[in-house]
CSV table of C-alpha atoms and ligand atoms in Angstrom, one decimal:
chain,number,residue,atom,x,y,z
A,7,VAL,CA,134.9,93.1,87.2
A,8,SER,CA,137.5,92.1,89.5
A,9,ALA,CA,139.1,93.9,92.2
A,10,ALA,CA,142.4,93.5,91.1
A,11,ARG,CA,144.0,96.4,89.4
A,12,LEU,CA,145.7,96.8,86.2
A,13,SER,CA,149.5,96.7,87.1
A,14,ARG,CA,152.9,95.7,85.4
A,15,THR,CA,152.2,92.0,87.0
A,16,ALA,CA,148.8,91.9,85.5
A,17,LEU,CA,150.0,92.6,81.9
A,18,THR,CA,150.7,89.1,81.2
A,19,GLN,CA,147.0,88.0,82.4
A,20,LEU,CA,145.3,90.3,80.0
A,21,PRO,CA,143.2,88.7,77.1
A,22,PRO,CA,145.2,88.2,73.9
A,23,ALA,CA,143.2,90.7,71.9
A,24,VAL,CA,144.3,93.5,74.2
A,25,ALA,CA,147.5,95.1,73.1
A,26,ARG,CA,150.2,95.8,75.5
A,27,PRO,CA,153.8,97.5,75.7
A,28,ALA,CA,156.0,95.6,73.6
A,29,TYR,CA,159.2,96.4,75.9
A,30,ASP,CA,160.0,96.3,79.4
A,31,VAL,CA,158.3,98.9,81.1
A,32,ALA,CA,160.5,98.7,84.2
A,33,ALA,CA,163.6,99.5,82.0
A,34,VAL,CA,162.0,103.2,80.4
A,35,THR,CA,163.8,106.1,82.0
A,36,CYS,CA,162.1,109.4,81.3
A,37,GLY,CA,163.3,112.0,78.8
A,38,ILE,CA,160.1,114.2,78.8
A,39,VAL,CA,158.3,116.2,81.2
A,40,HIS,CA,154.4,116.6,80.3
A,41,LEU,CA,152.3,119.2,81.9
A,42,GLY,CA,148.4,118.7,81.6
A,43,ILE,CA,147.9,115.0,82.0
A,44,GLY,CA,144.4,114.9,80.6
A,45,ALA,CA,142.7,112.5,78.3
A,46,PHE,CA,143.8,114.2,75.1
A,47,HIS,CA,147.6,113.8,76.1
A,48,ARG,CA,147.1,110.0,77.0
A,49,ALA,CA,145.3,109.5,73.7
A,50,HIS,CA,147.8,111.1,71.5
A,51,MET,CA,151.5,112.0,72.2
A,52,ALA,CA,151.6,109.1,74.9
A,53,VAL,CA,150.3,106.7,72.3
A,54,MET,CA,153.0,107.8,69.9
A,55,THR,CA,155.8,108.0,72.7
A,56,ASP,CA,154.5,104.3,73.3
A,57,ALA,CA,155.5,103.2,70.1
A,58,VAL,CA,158.9,104.8,70.0
A,59,LEU,CA,159.8,103.1,73.3
A,60,ALA,CA,158.5,99.7,71.6
A,61,ALA,CA,161.1,100.2,68.7
A,62,GLY,CA,163.6,100.3,71.4
A,63,ASP,CA,164.4,104.1,72.2
A,64,LEU,CA,163.8,103.5,76.1
A,65,GLY,CA,165.0,107.0,77.0
A,66,TRP,CA,161.7,108.5,76.1
A,67,GLY,CA,159.4,107.8,79.2
A,68,ILE,CA,157.2,110.5,80.2
A,69,ILE,CA,156.8,112.4,83.8
A,70,ALA,CA,153.4,113.7,83.6
A,71,ALA,CA,152.3,116.6,85.9
A,72,SER,CA,148.8,117.8,86.8
A,73,LEU,CA,148.8,121.4,87.6
A,74,ARG,CA,145.6,121.2,89.4
A,75,SER,CA,143.8,118.0,90.9
A,76,ALA,CA,145.3,114.7,92.1
A,77,ASP,CA,142.7,112.6,90.5
A,78,THR,CA,144.9,111.2,87.6
A,79,ARG,CA,147.9,110.4,89.7
A,80,ASP,CA,145.3,108.7,92.2
A,81,ALA,CA,144.1,106.7,89.3
A,82,LEU,CA,147.0,105.8,87.5
A,83,MET,CA,150.0,105.5,90.1
A,84,PRO,CA,148.4,102.6,91.7
A,85,GLN,CA,148.5,100.8,88.3
A,86,ASP,CA,151.8,101.6,87.6
A,87,GLY,CA,151.4,104.4,85.5
A,88,LEU,CA,149.5,102.0,83.0
A,89,TYR,CA,146.1,102.7,81.5
A,90,THR,CA,144.2,101.4,78.1
A,91,VAL,CA,143.3,103.7,75.1
A,92,ALA,CA,140.1,102.3,73.6
A,93,VAL,CA,140.0,103.0,70.2
A,94,LYS,CA,136.3,103.1,68.7
A,95,ALA,CA,135.3,102.8,65.4
A,96,SER,CA,131.5,102.7,64.2
A,97,ASP,CA,132.0,99.2,63.9
A,98,GLY,CA,134.0,98.2,67.1
A,99,GLU,CA,136.4,98.8,69.5
A,100,THR,CA,140.1,97.7,70.1
A,101,LEU,CA,142.3,98.0,73.2
A,102,GLN,CA,145.9,98.9,74.0
A,103,VAL,CA,147.7,99.5,77.1
A,104,ILE,CA,150.2,102.1,77.3
A,105,GLY,CA,153.3,102.0,79.4
A,106,ALA,CA,154.9,105.5,78.6
A,107,ILE,CA,153.8,107.3,81.8
A,108,GLY,CA,156.5,106.6,84.2
A,109,ASP,CA,155.5,108.8,87.0
A,110,VAL,CA,152.7,111.5,87.7
A,111,ILE,CA,153.4,114.3,89.9
A,112,VAL,CA,150.6,116.8,91.2
A,113,ALA,CA,152.1,120.0,91.1
A,114,PRO,CA,150.3,122.1,93.8
A,115,GLU,CA,151.2,119.2,96.1
A,116,LYS,CA,154.9,119.6,95.9
A,117,PRO,CA,155.8,122.3,93.2
A,118,GLU,CA,159.6,121.8,94.1
A,119,ARG,CA,159.4,118.2,93.0
A,120,LEU,CA,158.2,119.3,89.4
A,121,ILE,CA,160.9,122.4,89.0
A,122,ALA,CA,163.5,119.6,89.9
A,123,ALA,CA,162.0,117.1,87.8
A,124,MET,CA,162.1,119.6,84.9
A,125,ALA,CA,165.8,121.0,85.7
A,126,ASP,CA,166.9,117.2,85.5
A,127,PRO,CA,169.7,117.3,82.7
A,128,ALA,CA,167.9,113.8,81.7
A,129,ILE,CA,164.8,115.9,80.7
A,130,ARG,CA,165.3,117.0,77.1
A,131,ILE,CA,161.5,117.9,76.3
A,132,VAL,CA,158.7,119.6,78.3
A,133,SER,CA,155.6,119.3,76.4
A,134,LEU,CA,152.2,120.7,77.4
A,135,THR,CA,148.5,120.2,76.9
A,136,VAL,CA,147.1,122.8,79.4
A,137,THR,CA,144.1,124.1,77.3
A,138,GLU,CA,144.0,127.5,75.8
A,139,LYS,CA,143.6,129.4,79.1
A,140,GLY,CA,146.8,127.7,80.5
A,141,TYR,CA,149.1,130.0,78.8
A,142,CYS,CA,147.8,132.9,80.8
A,143,HIS,CA,147.8,135.0,77.7
A,144,ASP,CA,145.6,137.4,75.7
A,145,PRO,CA,144.1,135.4,73.0
A,146,VAL,CA,144.0,138.2,70.9
A,147,SER,CA,147.5,139.5,70.7
A,148,GLY,CA,149.2,136.2,71.9
A,149,THR,CA,151.0,138.0,74.5
A,150,LEU,CA,151.5,137.1,78.2
A,151,ASN,CA,148.6,138.6,80.3
A,152,GLU,CA,150.9,140.1,83.0
A,153,ALA,CA,147.8,141.1,85.0
A,154,HIS,CA,146.7,137.1,85.3
A,155,PRO,CA,146.2,136.5,89.0
A,156,ASP,CA,148.4,133.3,88.6
A,157,ILE,CA,151.3,135.2,86.8
A,158,VAL,CA,151.1,137.9,89.4
A,159,HIS,CA,151.3,135.1,91.8
A,160,ASP,CA,154.0,133.3,90.1
A,161,LEU,CA,156.3,136.6,89.7
A,162,ALA,CA,156.3,137.1,93.7
A,163,ASN,CA,156.8,133.3,94.3
A,164,MET,CA,159.0,131.7,91.7
A,165,ALA,CA,159.8,128.8,93.9
A,166,GLN,CA,156.2,127.9,94.3
A,167,PRO,CA,154.6,128.5,91.0
A,168,ARG,CA,151.2,127.6,90.0
A,169,SER,CA,150.8,128.4,86.4
A,170,ALA,CA,152.6,126.3,83.3
A,171,PRO,CA,154.6,129.4,82.2
A,172,GLY,CA,155.7,130.0,85.7
A,173,PHE,CA,157.0,126.2,86.0
A,174,ILE,CA,158.8,126.3,82.9
A,175,VAL,CA,160.4,129.5,83.5
A,176,ALA,CA,161.6,128.4,87.2
A,177,ALA,CA,162.8,125.4,85.8
A,178,LEU,CA,164.8,127.1,82.9
A,179,ALA,CA,166.1,129.5,85.4
A,180,ARG,CA,167.8,126.5,87.4
A,181,ARG,CA,169.0,124.8,84.2
A,182,LYS,CA,170.8,128.2,83.0
A,183,ALA,CA,172.0,128.6,86.7
A,184,ALA,CA,173.8,125.3,86.5
A,185,GLY,CA,175.1,125.6,82.8
A,186,ILE,CA,172.2,122.8,81.6
A,187,PRO,CA,170.8,123.5,78.3
A,188,ALA,CA,167.4,124.5,77.9
A,189,PHE,CA,164.8,121.7,77.1
A,190,THR,CA,162.8,122.0,74.0
A,191,VAL,CA,159.2,123.3,74.8
A,192,LEU,CA,156.6,121.5,73.0
A,193,CYS,CA,153.1,123.2,73.0
A,194,CYS,CA,150.4,120.6,71.9
A,195,ASP,CA,147.3,122.8,72.6
A,196,ASN,CA,144.9,124.4,69.9
A,197,LEU,CA,146.9,127.8,69.7
A,198,PRO,CA,147.6,129.6,66.5
A,199,SER,CA,151.3,129.3,65.6
A,200,ASN,CA,151.3,127.4,69.1
A,201,GLY,CA,155.2,127.2,69.5
A,202,ARG,CA,155.9,131.0,68.5
A,203,THR,CA,153.0,132.1,71.2
A,204,VAL,CA,154.4,130.0,73.7
A,205,LYS,CA,157.9,131.3,73.3
A,206,ARG,CA,156.6,134.8,73.3
A,207,VAL,CA,154.8,134.0,76.5
A,208,LEU,CA,157.7,132.4,78.1
A,209,THR,CA,160.4,135.2,77.0
A,210,ARG,CA,158.2,138.1,78.5
A,211,MET,CA,157.7,135.8,81.9
A,212,ALA,CA,161.6,135.1,82.1
A,213,GLU,CA,162.4,138.6,81.4
A,214,LEU,CA,160.0,139.8,84.0
A,215,VAL,CA,161.9,137.5,86.4
A,216,ASP,CA,165.4,138.5,85.1
A,217,PRO,CA,166.4,140.5,82.1
A,218,ALA,CA,169.3,138.2,81.7
A,219,LEU,CA,167.2,135.0,81.8
A,220,GLY,CA,164.9,136.7,79.3
A,221,GLU,CA,167.7,137.2,76.8
A,222,HIS,CA,168.9,133.5,77.2
A,223,LEU,CA,165.6,132.2,76.3
A,224,ARG,CA,165.0,134.4,73.3
A,225,THR,CA,168.4,133.2,71.9
A,226,THR,CA,168.5,129.6,72.8
A,227,LEU,CA,164.9,128.4,73.5
A,228,ALA,CA,163.4,125.9,70.9
A,229,CYS,CA,159.6,126.1,70.7
A,230,PRO,CA,158.5,123.8,67.8
A,231,CYS,CA,155.2,124.6,66.4
A,232,THR,CA,152.9,121.5,66.3
A,233,MET,CA,149.3,120.4,65.0
A,234,VAL,CA,147.8,118.1,67.0
A,235,ASP,CA,144.6,116.2,66.2
A,236,ARG,CA,142.6,113.2,67.9
A,237,ILE,CA,138.9,113.6,69.1
A,238,VAL,CA,139.1,112.4,72.8
A,239,PRO,CA,135.8,112.7,74.7
A,240,ALA,CA,135.7,112.8,78.8
A,241,THR,CA,135.8,109.1,79.9
A,242,THR,CA,132.6,108.1,81.4
A,243,ASP,CA,131.9,105.6,84.2
A,244,ASP,CA,130.2,103.4,81.6
A,245,ASP,CA,133.5,103.3,79.7
A,246,ARG,CA,135.1,102.3,82.8
A,247,GLY,CA,133.1,99.4,83.5
A,248,ARG,CA,133.0,98.0,80.0
A,249,ILE,CA,136.9,98.5,79.6
A,250,SER,CA,137.9,96.8,83.0
A,251,GLY,CA,135.1,94.0,82.2
A,252,VAL,CA,137.2,93.1,78.8
A,253,LEU,CA,140.6,93.5,80.5
A,254,GLY,CA,139.6,91.4,83.5
A,255,VAL,CA,141.2,93.9,86.0
A,256,THR,CA,140.2,97.4,86.8
A,257,ASP,CA,141.4,100.2,84.8
A,258,ALA,CA,140.4,103.5,87.0
A,259,TRP,CA,141.0,106.0,84.2
A,260,PRO,CA,141.0,104.4,80.6
A,261,VAL,CA,140.8,106.7,77.8
A,262,VAL,CA,138.3,106.5,74.9
A,263,THR,CA,139.2,107.9,71.5
A,264,GLU,CA,138.6,107.6,67.3
A,265,PRO,CA,140.8,105.8,65.0
A,266,PHE,CA,142.0,109.0,63.4
A,267,ILE,CA,145.3,110.6,64.7
A,268,GLN,CA,147.4,113.2,63.6
A,269,TRP,CA,150.6,114.9,64.7
A,270,VAL,CA,152.4,117.5,62.6
A,271,ILE,CA,155.7,118.7,64.1
A,272,GLU,CA,158.1,121.4,63.4
A,273,ASP,CA,161.6,119.5,63.5
A,274,ASN,CA,163.5,121.9,65.7
A,275,PHE,CA,164.7,119.8,68.9
A,276,PRO,CA,168.3,120.9,69.8
A,277,GLN,CA,168.5,118.4,72.6
A,278,GLY,CA,167.2,115.4,70.4
A,279,ARG,CA,164.0,113.9,70.3
A,280,PRO,CA,162.1,110.3,70.2
A,281,ARG,CA,161.4,109.2,66.7
A,282,TRP,CA,157.8,109.8,66.6
A,283,GLU,CA,157.8,109.5,62.6
A,284,LEU,CA,157.8,105.6,63.7
A,285,ALA,CA,154.3,106.2,64.9
A,286,ARG,CA,152.9,108.1,62.1
A,287,ALA,CA,154.0,111.7,63.2
A,288,GLN,CA,155.0,113.9,60.2
A,289,PHE,CA,157.7,116.0,60.7
A,290,ALA,CA,157.3,119.5,58.3
A,291,ARG,CA,159.2,122.7,57.8
A,292,ASN,CA,156.2,124.7,58.0
A,293,VAL,CA,153.5,123.4,60.4
A,294,GLU,CA,151.5,126.7,60.5
A,295,PRO,CA,149.4,125.9,57.4
A,296,PHE,CA,148.3,122.7,59.0
A,297,GLU,CA,147.6,124.6,62.3
A,298,HIS,CA,145.3,126.9,60.7
A,299,MET,CA,143.6,124.2,58.5
A,300,LYS,CA,142.8,122.2,61.7
A,301,LEU,CA,141.9,125.3,63.9
A,302,ARG,CA,139.4,126.9,61.3
A,303,LEU,CA,138.0,123.7,59.7
A,304,LEU,CA,138.0,121.4,62.6
A,305,ASN,CA,137.7,123.4,65.7
A,306,GLY,CA,135.8,126.2,64.3
A,307,ALA,CA,133.3,123.8,63.3
A,308,HIS,CA,133.3,122.0,66.7
A,309,SER,CA,132.7,125.3,68.5
A,310,THR,CA,130.0,126.3,66.0
A,311,LEU,CA,128.3,122.6,66.4
A,312,ALA,CA,128.9,123.0,70.3
A,313,TYR,CA,126.7,126.3,70.6
A,314,LEU,CA,124.0,125.9,68.2
A,315,GLY,CA,123.5,122.1,68.8
A,316,ALA,CA,123.3,122.5,72.3
A,317,VAL,CA,120.7,125.2,72.4
A,318,ALA,CA,118.9,123.4,69.7
A,319,GLY,CA,118.9,120.4,72.1
A,320,HIS,CA,121.4,118.1,70.9
A,321,GLU,CA,123.7,116.3,73.1
A,322,THR,CA,126.5,114.9,71.2
A,323,VAL,CA,128.4,115.9,68.1
A,324,ALA,CA,127.6,112.8,66.3
A,325,GLN,CA,123.9,113.3,66.9
A,326,ALA,CA,124.1,117.1,65.7
A,327,SER,CA,126.4,115.8,62.7
A,328,HIS,CA,123.7,113.3,61.6
A,329,ASP,CA,121.1,116.3,61.5
A,330,PRO,CA,120.6,117.4,58.1
A,331,VAL,CA,120.2,121.2,59.2
A,332,PHE,CA,123.6,121.0,60.7
A,333,ILE,CA,125.3,119.3,57.9
A,334,ALA,CA,124.2,122.1,55.7
A,335,LEU,CA,125.6,124.6,58.3
A,336,LEU,CA,128.8,122.6,58.4
A,337,ARG,CA,129.4,122.6,54.7
A,338,GLY,CA,128.5,126.3,54.5
A,339,LEU,CA,130.9,127.2,57.1
A,340,TRP,CA,133.8,125.3,55.4
A,341,LEU,CA,133.2,126.9,52.2
A,342,GLU,CA,133.6,130.3,53.9
A,343,ALA,CA,136.7,129.2,55.8
A,344,ILE,CA,138.7,127.1,53.0
A,345,PRO,CA,139.6,130.6,51.1
A,346,THR,CA,141.4,131.8,53.8
A,347,LEU,CA,143.8,128.7,54.1
A,348,ALA,CA,147.1,128.1,52.6
A,349,GLN,CA,147.4,124.5,51.4
A,350,PRO,CA,149.3,122.3,53.6
A,351,GLU,CA,151.5,120.1,52.0
A,352,GLY,CA,149.9,116.9,51.1
A,353,GLN,CA,146.5,117.8,52.1
A,354,ASP,CA,143.3,118.5,50.0
A,355,LEU,CA,141.0,120.9,51.9
A,356,ALA,CA,138.0,119.9,50.2
A,357,ALA,CA,138.6,116.3,51.1
A,358,TYR,CA,139.8,117.3,54.7
A,359,CYS,CA,136.2,118.6,55.4
A,360,GLU,CA,134.6,115.9,53.9
A,361,ALA,CA,136.7,113.5,56.1
A,362,LEU,CA,136.0,115.9,59.2
A,363,LEU,CA,132.2,115.3,58.5
A,364,VAL,CA,132.8,111.4,59.0
A,365,ARG,CA,134.7,111.7,61.9
A,366,PHE,CA,132.0,113.8,63.6
A,367,GLN,CA,129.5,111.3,62.6
A,368,ASN,CA,131.2,108.5,64.4
A,369,THR,CA,128.3,107.2,66.7
A,370,ALA,CA,130.7,105.2,69.0
A,371,ILE,CA,132.1,108.6,70.1
A,372,ARG,CA,130.1,110.0,72.5
A,373,HIS,CA,131.7,113.8,72.4
A,374,ARG,CA,129.1,116.1,74.5
A,375,LEU,CA,128.8,119.5,72.9
A,376,HIS,CA,129.0,121.1,76.4
A,377,GLN,CA,132.2,119.9,77.0
A,378,ILE,CA,133.5,121.5,73.5
A,379,ALA,CA,131.4,124.8,74.5
A,380,MET,CA,133.6,125.4,77.5
A,381,ASP,CA,136.1,128.3,77.5
A,382,GLY,CA,134.7,130.0,74.2
A,383,SER,CA,136.0,133.3,75.4
A,384,GLN,CA,139.5,131.6,74.7
A,385,LYS,CA,138.5,129.7,71.8
A,386,LEU,CA,136.7,131.8,69.5
A,387,PRO,CA,139.8,133.9,68.5
A,388,GLN,CA,141.4,131.3,66.9
A,389,ARG,CA,138.5,129.1,65.6
A,390,LEU,CA,136.2,131.5,64.0
A,391,LEU,CA,137.3,135.2,64.6
A,392,GLY,CA,140.5,135.0,62.6
A,393,THR,CA,138.7,133.5,59.6
A,394,ILE,CA,136.1,136.4,59.7
A,395,ARG,CA,138.9,138.9,59.9
A,396,ASP,CA,140.4,137.4,56.8
A,397,ASN,CA,137.0,137.4,55.0
A,398,LEU,CA,136.1,140.9,55.7
A,399,ALA,CA,139.5,142.1,54.7
A,400,ALA,CA,139.2,140.4,51.3
A,401,GLY,CA,135.4,141.0,51.1
A,402,ARG,CA,134.3,137.7,51.2
A,403,PRO,CA,131.0,136.3,52.9
A,404,ILE,CA,131.1,135.6,56.7
A,405,THR,CA,127.1,134.6,56.8
A,406,HIS,CA,127.8,131.0,58.4
A,407,LEU,CA,130.9,132.2,60.5
A,408,ALA,CA,129.2,134.9,62.2
A,409,LEU,CA,126.2,132.5,62.9
A,410,GLY,CA,128.8,130.7,64.7
A,411,VAL,CA,129.5,133.7,66.8
A,412,ALA,CA,125.8,134.5,67.5
A,413,GLY,CA,125.4,130.9,68.4
A,414,TRP,CA,128.0,131.4,71.4
A,415,MET,CA,126.3,134.6,72.4
A,416,ARG,CA,122.9,132.5,72.5
A,417,TYR,CA,124.7,129.8,74.8
A,418,VAL,CA,125.7,132.4,76.7
A,419,MET,CA,122.1,133.2,77.8
A,420,GLY,CA,122.5,130.0,80.0
A,421,THR,CA,119.6,128.3,78.6
A,422,ASN,CA,118.6,125.9,75.7
A,423,GLU,CA,115.5,126.3,73.4
A,424,ALA,CA,113.6,123.9,75.7
A,425,GLY,CA,114.2,126.4,78.4
A,426,GLU,CA,116.8,123.9,80.4
A,427,ALA,CA,119.7,125.8,82.1
A,428,HIS,CA,123.1,125.0,81.5
A,429,ALA,CA,126.3,126.2,83.4
A,430,LEU,CA,128.7,128.6,81.7
A,431,ASN,CA,132.2,127.3,81.9
A,432,ASP,CA,134.6,130.2,80.9
A,433,PRO,CA,137.3,132.0,82.9
A,434,LEU,CA,135.1,135.4,81.8
A,435,ALA,CA,131.8,133.4,82.8
A,436,GLY,CA,130.9,136.1,85.7
A,437,ARG,CA,131.4,139.0,83.1
A,438,LEU,CA,129.6,137.1,80.3
A,439,SER,CA,126.7,136.2,82.7
A,440,GLU,CA,126.2,139.7,83.9
A,441,ILE,CA,126.1,141.1,80.4
A,442,ALA,CA,123.7,138.5,79.3
A,443,LYS,CA,121.6,139.3,82.5
A,444,ASP,CA,121.5,143.0,81.4
A,445,ALA,CA,120.2,142.3,78.0
A,446,GLY,CA,117.8,139.9,78.7
A,447,ARG,CA,116.1,139.1,75.2
A,448,ASP,CA,117.3,142.1,73.3
A,449,ALA,CA,119.8,140.6,70.8
A,450,GLU,CA,121.4,144.2,70.1
A,451,ARG,CA,121.8,144.7,73.6
A,452,LEU,CA,123.5,141.3,74.1
A,453,ALA,CA,125.4,141.3,70.9
A,454,ASP,CA,126.7,144.8,71.9
A,455,GLY,CA,127.5,143.7,75.5
A,456,LEU,CA,129.6,141.1,74.2
A,457,LEU,CA,131.2,142.4,71.3
A,458,GLY,CA,132.6,145.0,73.5
A,459,LEU,CA,134.8,142.5,74.9
A,460,GLU,CA,138.0,143.7,73.0
A,461,VAL,CA,139.9,140.8,74.9
A,462,VAL,CA,137.9,138.5,72.6
A,463,PHE,CA,137.1,140.2,69.6
A,464,GLY,CA,139.9,142.8,69.3
A,465,ARG,CA,139.4,146.3,68.8
A,466,ASP,CA,138.9,145.6,64.8
A,467,LEU,CA,136.2,143.3,65.2
A,468,SER,CA,134.5,145.2,68.3
A,469,GLY,CA,134.4,148.0,66.1
A,470,SER,CA,133.3,146.7,62.7
A,471,ALA,CA,129.9,147.4,61.4
A,472,VAL,CA,129.6,144.7,58.9
A,473,PHE,CA,130.3,142.0,61.4
A,474,ARG,CA,128.0,143.5,64.2
A,475,ALA,CA,125.0,143.7,61.4
A,476,ALA,CA,125.5,140.1,60.5
A,477,VAL,CA,125.9,138.8,64.1
A,478,VAL,CA,122.6,140.8,65.4
A,479,ALA,CA,120.6,139.4,62.5
A,480,HIS,CA,121.4,135.9,63.8
A,481,LEU,CA,121.0,136.4,67.2
A,482,GLU,CA,117.4,137.9,66.4
A,483,THR,CA,116.6,134.9,65.0
A,484,LEU,CA,118.1,132.4,67.5
A,485,ILE,CA,116.4,134.5,70.1
A,486,SER,CA,112.9,134.8,68.7
A,487,GLY,CA,112.7,131.8,66.3
A,488,SER,CA,115.0,129.0,66.6
A,489,VAL,CA,118.2,127.5,65.6
A,490,GLN,CA,116.7,125.5,62.9
A,491,GLN,CA,115.2,128.8,61.3
A,492,ALA,CA,118.6,130.7,61.8
A,493,ILE,CA,120.3,127.9,59.9
A,494,GLY,CA,117.6,127.8,57.4
A,495,ARG,CA,118.0,131.5,56.5
A,496,VAL,CA,121.7,131.1,55.5
A,497,SER,CA,121.3,127.8,53.9
A,498,ARG,CA,118.7,129.3,51.6
A,499,ALA,CA,120.8,132.4,51.1
B,11,CS2,C1,137.5,120.5,70.8
B,11,CS2,C2,138.7,120.1,70.7
B,11,CS2,O1,137.0,120.5,73.0
B,11,CS2,C3,137.4,121.2,72.1
B,11,CS2,O2,137.3,122.4,72.1
B,11,CS2,O3,137.3,121.2,69.9
B,11,CS2,O4,139.2,119.2,72.0
B,11,CS2,C4,139.0,118.7,69.5
B,11,CS2,O5,138.2,117.6,69.8
B,11,CS2,C5,140.5,118.3,69.3
B,11,CS2,O6,141.1,119.5,69.2
B,11,CS2,C6,140.7,117.4,68.1
B,11,CS2,O7,141.9,117.4,68.0
């Protein structure tokens, strides 16, 4: 691999098979600020936005911000913001260099720089991929967690915020004072009714800063709901080496993804928007049925595979999804979840699930189960617990869904079946480990300790005897037997 970096000047020397910006990257101006420049954004919204730029709308470049580390800026800015997206199907890989990222701001270094960028009248959209926990909300009620340390900090330091809601509210306050209309806030995270959730969180935060600002946001802020979907595992050093080898120049941080991409967006952008429909995005009047379908079928299955698969000793989604025991589990889970869903326009739910299985089985994608297992306390409510709630209310079975929850509890014990330890990566990790330590190998104590977390389960599920009985039975098998036995029990039933 050559020592030269990917850059604007290197574009002309790339091998012909590598796709590259079909527009003058230097002529792009930015109309979007994006918070949370992770691999997902770079393989999803940035790719679709790149297609809009290629169609000639050069005003929609992206200023991306990282709310935590400088890593992405340090990797991308020496290469003029350019990076490669490697699309991996089972039978090969195609490479495309993306030019949509105009700048990267590291928020903790200069919070003022990010607020000023967001307050610029040229910015018409602020989008986010900051993960579930980045909204500082209570996942059960979907309201701002006013006791969250970052929110407490930001309310006392609105000129130097730390949280995504803090930055957005600070910038909207500045726009209001200057008579600049609010940008549209586009949440691209896996939250239910994500636009409505983010509007609730932002309006409350604004109200705490200044009641008039709260009222201003309540009446003028547009937060369209979106369903986003593309499987994007963390980039590895192997990926970096291989991709740089093909390019002939070093790309310090390419992203790797599957061929599938889906983005369904509610068309509510008072300040205008890119023509993302040119890039296969769908605009729909009602996005929530799509969000529910995706959260409950894809992400619910992902989390279930992650916990049970990791405990059973599998490493990746593809590995677990080729194991017949896990295939039976997935099919059973989907059968339980489908009756809770409204039919999204133009989607066939059974076909959607079969396509999911094929996506999960893509062996070219090494999606580590431990990566998906992260932040379970923030993910379970919308991925499994809402489905369980709906089925309990309708008197339908919850067997497979409850096994997913028991799998999380077994995972929280911190070891797999071979006795190998794994770290718990979760905002509640401290509390979870304490509960697991107190419970030892006692399934009832572990279940009761974890079910007592009303911030995860809500008062209703924390107190449900039917749910508890289902979880405890699974957990007993998982602790004294094995994942295989626990799945065997439900597959036979
Ligand atoms: C995964 C998601 O890490 C996770 O929790 O379930 O990132 C998933 O890959 C995406 O939502 C797919 O669109």
